[in-house]
PDB file of C-alpha atoms in Angstrom:
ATOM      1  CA  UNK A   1       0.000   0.000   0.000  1.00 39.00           C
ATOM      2  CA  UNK A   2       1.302   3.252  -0.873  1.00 41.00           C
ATOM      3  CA  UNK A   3       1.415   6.059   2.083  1.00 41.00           C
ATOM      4  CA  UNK A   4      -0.503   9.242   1.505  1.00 41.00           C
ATOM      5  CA  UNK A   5       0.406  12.165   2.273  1.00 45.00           C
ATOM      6  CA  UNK A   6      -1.794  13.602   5.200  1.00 44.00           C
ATOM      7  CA  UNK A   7      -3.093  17.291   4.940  1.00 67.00           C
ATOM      8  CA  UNK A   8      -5.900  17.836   7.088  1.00 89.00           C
ATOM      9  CA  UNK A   9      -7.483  15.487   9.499  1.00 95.00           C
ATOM     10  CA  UNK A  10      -4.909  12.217   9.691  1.00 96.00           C
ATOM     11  CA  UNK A  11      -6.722   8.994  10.534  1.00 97.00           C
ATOM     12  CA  UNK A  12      -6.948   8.651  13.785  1.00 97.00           C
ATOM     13  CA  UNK A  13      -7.647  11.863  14.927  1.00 97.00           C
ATOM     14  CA  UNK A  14     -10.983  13.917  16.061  1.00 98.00           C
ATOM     15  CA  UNK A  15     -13.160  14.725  12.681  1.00 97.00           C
ATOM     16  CA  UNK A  16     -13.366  18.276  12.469  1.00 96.00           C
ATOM     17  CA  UNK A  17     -17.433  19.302  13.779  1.00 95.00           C
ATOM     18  CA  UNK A  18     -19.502  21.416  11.190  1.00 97.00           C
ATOM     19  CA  UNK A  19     -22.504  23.378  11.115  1.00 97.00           C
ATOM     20  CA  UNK A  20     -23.543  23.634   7.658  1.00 97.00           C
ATOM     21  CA  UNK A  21     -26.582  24.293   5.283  1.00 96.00           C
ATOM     22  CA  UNK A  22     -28.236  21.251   3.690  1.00 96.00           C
ATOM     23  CA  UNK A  23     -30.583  21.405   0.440  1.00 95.00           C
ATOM     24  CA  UNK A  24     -33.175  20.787   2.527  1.00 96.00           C
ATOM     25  CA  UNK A  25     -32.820  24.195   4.127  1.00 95.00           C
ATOM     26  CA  UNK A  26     -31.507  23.170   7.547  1.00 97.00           C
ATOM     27  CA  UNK A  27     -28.383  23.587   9.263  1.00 97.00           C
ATOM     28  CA  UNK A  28     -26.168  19.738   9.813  1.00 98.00           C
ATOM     29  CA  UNK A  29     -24.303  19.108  12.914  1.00 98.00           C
ATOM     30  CA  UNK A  30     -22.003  16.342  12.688  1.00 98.00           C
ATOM     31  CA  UNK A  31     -22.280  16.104  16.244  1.00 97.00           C
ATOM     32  CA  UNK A  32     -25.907  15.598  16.349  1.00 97.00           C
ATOM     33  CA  UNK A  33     -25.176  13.238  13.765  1.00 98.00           C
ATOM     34  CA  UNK A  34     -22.735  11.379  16.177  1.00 97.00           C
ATOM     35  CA  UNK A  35     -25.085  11.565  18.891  1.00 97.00           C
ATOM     36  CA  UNK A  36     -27.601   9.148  16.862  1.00 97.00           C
ATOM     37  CA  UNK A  37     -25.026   7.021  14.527  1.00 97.00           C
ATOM     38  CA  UNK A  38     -22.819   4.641  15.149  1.00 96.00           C
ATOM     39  CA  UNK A  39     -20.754   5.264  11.676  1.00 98.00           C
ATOM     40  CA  UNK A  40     -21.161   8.502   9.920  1.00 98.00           C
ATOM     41  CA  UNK A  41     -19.776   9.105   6.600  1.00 98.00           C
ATOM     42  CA  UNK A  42     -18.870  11.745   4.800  1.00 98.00           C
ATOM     43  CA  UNK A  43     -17.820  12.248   1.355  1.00 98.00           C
ATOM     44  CA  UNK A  44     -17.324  14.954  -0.618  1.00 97.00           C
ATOM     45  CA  UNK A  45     -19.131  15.246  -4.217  1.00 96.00           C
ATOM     46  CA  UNK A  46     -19.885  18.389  -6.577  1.00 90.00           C
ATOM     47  CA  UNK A  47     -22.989  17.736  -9.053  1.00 85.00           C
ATOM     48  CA  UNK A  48     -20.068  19.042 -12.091  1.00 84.00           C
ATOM     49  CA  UNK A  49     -17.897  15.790 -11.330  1.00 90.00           C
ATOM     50  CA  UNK A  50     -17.870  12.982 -14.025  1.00 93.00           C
ATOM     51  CA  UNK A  51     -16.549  10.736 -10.932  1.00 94.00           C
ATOM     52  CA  UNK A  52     -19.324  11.590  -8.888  1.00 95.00           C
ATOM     53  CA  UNK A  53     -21.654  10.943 -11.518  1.00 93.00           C
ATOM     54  CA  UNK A  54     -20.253   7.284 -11.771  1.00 93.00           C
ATOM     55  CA  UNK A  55     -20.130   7.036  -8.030  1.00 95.00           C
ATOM     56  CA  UNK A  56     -23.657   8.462  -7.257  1.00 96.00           C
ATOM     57  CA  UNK A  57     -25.806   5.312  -7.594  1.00 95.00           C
ATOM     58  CA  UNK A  58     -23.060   3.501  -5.583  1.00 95.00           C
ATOM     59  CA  UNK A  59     -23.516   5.982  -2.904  1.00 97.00           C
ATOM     60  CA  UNK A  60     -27.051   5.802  -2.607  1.00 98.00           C
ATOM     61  CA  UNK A  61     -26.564   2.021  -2.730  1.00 97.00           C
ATOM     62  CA  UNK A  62     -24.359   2.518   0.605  1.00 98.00           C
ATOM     63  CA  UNK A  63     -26.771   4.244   2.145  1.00 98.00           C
ATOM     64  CA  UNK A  64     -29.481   1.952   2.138  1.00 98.00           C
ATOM     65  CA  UNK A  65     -27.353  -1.248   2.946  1.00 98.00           C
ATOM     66  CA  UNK A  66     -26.094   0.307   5.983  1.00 98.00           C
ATOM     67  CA  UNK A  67     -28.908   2.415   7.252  1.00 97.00           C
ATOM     68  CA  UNK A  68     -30.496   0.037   9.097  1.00 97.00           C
ATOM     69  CA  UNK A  69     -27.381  -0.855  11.163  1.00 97.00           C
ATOM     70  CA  UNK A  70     -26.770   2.280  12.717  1.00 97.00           C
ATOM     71  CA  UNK A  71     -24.880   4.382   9.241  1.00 98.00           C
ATOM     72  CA  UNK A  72     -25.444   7.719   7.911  1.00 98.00           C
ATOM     73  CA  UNK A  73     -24.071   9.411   4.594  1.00 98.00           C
ATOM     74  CA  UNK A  74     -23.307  13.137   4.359  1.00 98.00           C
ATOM     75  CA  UNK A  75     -22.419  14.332   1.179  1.00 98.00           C
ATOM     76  CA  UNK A  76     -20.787  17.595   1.190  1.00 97.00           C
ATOM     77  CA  UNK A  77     -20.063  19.994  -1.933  1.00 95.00           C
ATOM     78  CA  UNK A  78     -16.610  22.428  -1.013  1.00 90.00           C
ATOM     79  CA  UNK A  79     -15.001  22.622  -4.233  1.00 83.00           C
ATOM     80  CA  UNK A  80     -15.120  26.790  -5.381  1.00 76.00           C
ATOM     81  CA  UNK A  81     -17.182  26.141  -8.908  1.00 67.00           C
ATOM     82  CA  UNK A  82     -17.978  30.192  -9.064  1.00 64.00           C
ATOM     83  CA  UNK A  83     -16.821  30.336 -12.552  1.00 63.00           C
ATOM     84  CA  UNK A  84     -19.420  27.776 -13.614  1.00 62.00           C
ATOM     85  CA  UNK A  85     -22.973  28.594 -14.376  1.00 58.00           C
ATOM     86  CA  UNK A  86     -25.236  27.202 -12.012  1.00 59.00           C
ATOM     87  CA  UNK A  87     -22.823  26.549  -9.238  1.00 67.00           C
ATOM     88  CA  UNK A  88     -25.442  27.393  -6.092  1.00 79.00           C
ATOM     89  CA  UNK A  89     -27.737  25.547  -3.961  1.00 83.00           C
ATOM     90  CA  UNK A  90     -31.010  25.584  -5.887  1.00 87.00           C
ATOM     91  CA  UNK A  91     -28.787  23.470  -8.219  1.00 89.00           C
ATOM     92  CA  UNK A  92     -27.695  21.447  -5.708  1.00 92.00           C
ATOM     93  CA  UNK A  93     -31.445  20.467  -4.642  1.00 94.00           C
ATOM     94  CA  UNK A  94     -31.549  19.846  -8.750  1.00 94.00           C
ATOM     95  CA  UNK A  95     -29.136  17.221  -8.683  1.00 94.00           C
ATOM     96  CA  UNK A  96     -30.226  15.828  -5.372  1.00 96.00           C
ATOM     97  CA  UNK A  97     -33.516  15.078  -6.937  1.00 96.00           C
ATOM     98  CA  UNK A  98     -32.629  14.068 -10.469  1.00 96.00           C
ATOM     99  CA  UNK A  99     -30.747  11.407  -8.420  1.00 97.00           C
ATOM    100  CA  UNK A 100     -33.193  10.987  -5.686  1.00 98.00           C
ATOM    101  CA  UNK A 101     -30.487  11.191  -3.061  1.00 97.00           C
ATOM    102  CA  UNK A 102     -31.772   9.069   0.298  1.00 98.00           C
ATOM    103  CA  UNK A 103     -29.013  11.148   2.404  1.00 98.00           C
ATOM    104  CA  UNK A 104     -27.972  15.019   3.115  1.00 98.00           C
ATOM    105  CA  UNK A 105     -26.545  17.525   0.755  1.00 97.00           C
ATOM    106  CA  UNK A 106     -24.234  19.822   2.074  1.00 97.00           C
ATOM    107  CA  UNK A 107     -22.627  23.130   0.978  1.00 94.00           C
ATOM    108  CA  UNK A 108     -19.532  24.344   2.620  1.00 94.00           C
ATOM    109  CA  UNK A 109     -19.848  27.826   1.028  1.00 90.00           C
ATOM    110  CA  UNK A 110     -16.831  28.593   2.708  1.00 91.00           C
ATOM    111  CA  UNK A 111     -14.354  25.569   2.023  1.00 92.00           C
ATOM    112  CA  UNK A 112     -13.374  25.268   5.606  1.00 94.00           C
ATOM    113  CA  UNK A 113     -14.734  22.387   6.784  1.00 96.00           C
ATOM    114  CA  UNK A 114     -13.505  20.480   3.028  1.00 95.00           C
ATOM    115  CA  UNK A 115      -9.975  22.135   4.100  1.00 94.00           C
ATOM    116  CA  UNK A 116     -10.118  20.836   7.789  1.00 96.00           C
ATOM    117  CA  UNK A 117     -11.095  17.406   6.348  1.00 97.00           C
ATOM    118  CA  UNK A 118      -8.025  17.541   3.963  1.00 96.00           C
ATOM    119  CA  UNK A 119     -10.636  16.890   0.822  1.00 96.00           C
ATOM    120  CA  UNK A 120      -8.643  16.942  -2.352  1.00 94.00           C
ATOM    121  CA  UNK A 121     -10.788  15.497  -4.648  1.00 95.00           C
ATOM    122  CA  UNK A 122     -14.497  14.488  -5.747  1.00 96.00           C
ATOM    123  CA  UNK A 123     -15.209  11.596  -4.604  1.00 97.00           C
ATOM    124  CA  UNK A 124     -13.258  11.512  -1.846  1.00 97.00           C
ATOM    125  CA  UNK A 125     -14.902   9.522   1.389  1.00 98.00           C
ATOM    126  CA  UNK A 126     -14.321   9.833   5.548  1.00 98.00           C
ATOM    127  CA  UNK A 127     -15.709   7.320   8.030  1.00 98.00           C
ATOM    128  CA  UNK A 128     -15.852   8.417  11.626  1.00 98.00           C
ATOM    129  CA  UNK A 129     -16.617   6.102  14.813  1.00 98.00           C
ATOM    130  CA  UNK A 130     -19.028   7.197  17.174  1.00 96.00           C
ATOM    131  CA  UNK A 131     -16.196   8.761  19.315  1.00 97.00           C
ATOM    132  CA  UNK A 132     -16.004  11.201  16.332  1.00 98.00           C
ATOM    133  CA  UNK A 133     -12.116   9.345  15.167  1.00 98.00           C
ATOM    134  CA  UNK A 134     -11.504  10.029  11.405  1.00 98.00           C
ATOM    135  CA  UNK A 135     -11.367   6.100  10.601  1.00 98.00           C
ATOM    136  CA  UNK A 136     -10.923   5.578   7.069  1.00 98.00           C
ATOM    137  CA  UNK A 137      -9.911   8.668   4.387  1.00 97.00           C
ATOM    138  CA  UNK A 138      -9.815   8.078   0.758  1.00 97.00           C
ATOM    139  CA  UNK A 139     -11.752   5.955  -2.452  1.00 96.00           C
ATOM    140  CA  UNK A 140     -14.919   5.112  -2.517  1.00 96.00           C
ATOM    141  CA  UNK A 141     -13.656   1.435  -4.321  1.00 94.00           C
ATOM    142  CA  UNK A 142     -10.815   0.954  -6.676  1.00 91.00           C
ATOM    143  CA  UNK A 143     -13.116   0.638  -9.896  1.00 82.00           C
ATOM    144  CA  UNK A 144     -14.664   3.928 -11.151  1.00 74.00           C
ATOM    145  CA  UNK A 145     -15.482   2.866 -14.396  1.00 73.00           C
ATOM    146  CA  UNK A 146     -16.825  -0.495 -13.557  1.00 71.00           C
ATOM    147  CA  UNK A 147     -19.512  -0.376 -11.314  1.00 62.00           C
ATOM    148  CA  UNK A 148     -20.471  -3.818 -10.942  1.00 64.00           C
ATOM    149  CA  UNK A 149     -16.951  -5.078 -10.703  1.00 63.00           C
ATOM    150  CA  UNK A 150     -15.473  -7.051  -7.588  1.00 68.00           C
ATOM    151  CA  UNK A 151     -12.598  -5.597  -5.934  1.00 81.00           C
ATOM    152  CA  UNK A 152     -11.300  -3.465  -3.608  1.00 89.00           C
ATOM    153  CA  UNK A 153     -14.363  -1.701  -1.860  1.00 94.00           C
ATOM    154  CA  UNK A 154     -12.694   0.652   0.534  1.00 97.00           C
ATOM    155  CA  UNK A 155     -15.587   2.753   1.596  1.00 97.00           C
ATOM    156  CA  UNK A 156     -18.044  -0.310   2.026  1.00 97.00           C
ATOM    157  CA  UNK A 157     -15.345  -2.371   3.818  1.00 97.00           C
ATOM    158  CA  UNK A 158     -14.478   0.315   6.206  1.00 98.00           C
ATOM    159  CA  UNK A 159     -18.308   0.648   7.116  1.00 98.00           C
ATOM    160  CA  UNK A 160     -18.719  -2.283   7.668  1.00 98.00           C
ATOM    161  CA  UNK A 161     -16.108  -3.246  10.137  1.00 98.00           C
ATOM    162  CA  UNK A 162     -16.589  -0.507  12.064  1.00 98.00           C
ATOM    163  CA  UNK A 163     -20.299  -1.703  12.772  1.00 98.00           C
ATOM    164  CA  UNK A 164     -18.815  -5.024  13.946  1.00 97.00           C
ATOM    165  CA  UNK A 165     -16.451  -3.775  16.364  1.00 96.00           C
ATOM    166  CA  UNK A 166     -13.717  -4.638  13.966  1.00 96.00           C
ATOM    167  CA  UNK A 167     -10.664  -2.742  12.701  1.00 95.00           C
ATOM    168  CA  UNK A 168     -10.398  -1.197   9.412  1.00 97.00           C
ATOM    169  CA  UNK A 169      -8.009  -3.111   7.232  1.00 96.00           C
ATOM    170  CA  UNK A 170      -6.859  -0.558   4.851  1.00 96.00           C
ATOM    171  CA  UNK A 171      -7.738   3.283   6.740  1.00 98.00           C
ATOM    172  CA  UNK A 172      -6.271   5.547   3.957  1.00 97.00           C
ATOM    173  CA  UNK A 173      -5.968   5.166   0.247  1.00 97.00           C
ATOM    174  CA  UNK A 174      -5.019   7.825  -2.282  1.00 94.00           C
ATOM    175  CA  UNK A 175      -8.587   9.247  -3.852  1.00 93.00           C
ATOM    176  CA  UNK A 176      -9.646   9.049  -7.315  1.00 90.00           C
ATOM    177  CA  UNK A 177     -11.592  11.784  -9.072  1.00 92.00           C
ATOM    178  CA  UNK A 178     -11.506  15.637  -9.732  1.00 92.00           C
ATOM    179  CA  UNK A 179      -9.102  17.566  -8.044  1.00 92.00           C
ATOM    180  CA  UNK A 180     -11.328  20.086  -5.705  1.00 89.00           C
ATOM    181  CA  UNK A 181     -10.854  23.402  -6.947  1.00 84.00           C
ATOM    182  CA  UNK A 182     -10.000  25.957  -3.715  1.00 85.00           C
ATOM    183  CA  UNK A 183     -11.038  29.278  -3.362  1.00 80.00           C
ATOM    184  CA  UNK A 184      -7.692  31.832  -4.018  1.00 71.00           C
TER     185      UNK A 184
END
C-alpha cells in the first residue's frame, strides 16, 4: 500500500465538527449526527464531477445497505465552482432530486470544513466512529469505471467493520476523481 500524504485530518484523529446548510434548508451538525449514529460518513461530491456521476448510484446504494445498522451518509459539496454557471444551492437540490439522493446535501460555502477534512478530490470519502475518530480517508472502491466489478471496496469495507467492532483493514488510500478546486 502506498502512504498518503496527510493534509488535514490524519486517521486517527478527532473529525473536524460542522454546522452547515443542507438542500433541505436546515443547518447539519455532525455532532448531532454522532449523537444518533454509530458510523457517519462523509464524502465529498460536486454535481459538475464525471466521478461523482459514476459514483452516485453507488452511494445511494451505501446508504441503504447500511442504514439500518446504525450508518449515515453526508455528502458535502466544497469545491469553489464560481466560474461555472449554475454553481449554487437551488442546483444542488436539482441534482439531489434528479438522483433521488436518500441522504444530506451539504454546501460548505466557505471551504473550511472540506480544508479541515483535507478533501482533495471528488469523490473523496471519511468514516468516523461514534467517538467522532476520522477512521478511514480516501476511495470510494478501486473501480470507477466499472460499477459492478469485484474488488477493492474501501468505503463499504471500512463501514462495515466498524459496525462489527472490527478494525479497518486498509484506513487511507489515495482518492480518485476531480481535483477540488480551492477558493484563491
Amino acid at each position: 500500500m502506498t502512504r498518503v500524504e496527510t493534509i488535514g485530518t490524519p486517521v486517527g484523529d478527532y473529525a473536524p465538527d460542522f454546522e452547515l446548510p443542507g438542500i433541505d434548508n436546515q443547518v447539519h451538525h455532525l455532532s448531532r449526527y454522532l449523537d444518533n449514529f454509530g458510523v457517519v460518513g462523509v464524502v465529498s461530491i460536486r454535481h459538475h464531477c464525471p466521478y461523482v456521476n459514476l459514483y452516485i448510484n453507488r452511494l445511494k446504494e451505501i446508504q441503504k445497505e447500511f442504514a439500518t445498522a446504525g450508518f449515515v451518509l453526508i455528502a458535502i459539496n466544497g469545491s469553489d465552482n464560481t466560474g461555472l454557471p449554475g454553481h449554487n444551492l437551488e442546483n444542488m437540490r436539482d441534482f439531489a432530486q434528479r438522483h433521488q439522493l436518500n441522504f444530506p446535501y451539504l454546501w460548505d460555502s466557505t471551504q473550511d470544513v472540506s480544508r479541515s477534512f483535507g478533501t482533495i478530490a471528488t469523490p473523496m470519502a471519511f468514516v468516523i466512529d461514534s467517538h467522532g475518530i476520522l477512521r478511514y480517508r480516501g476511495q470510494i472502491d478501486n473501480h470507477p469505471q466499472k460499477p459492478l466489478a469485484k474488488s477493492e471496496d474501501y468505503l463499504r469495507d471500512a463501514i462495515a467493520a466498524l459496525l462489527q467492532g472490527k478494525e479497518i483493514l486498509i484506513p487511507e488510500t489515495e482518492p480518485v476523481g476531480t481535483p477540488i478546486i480551492w477558493r484563491i
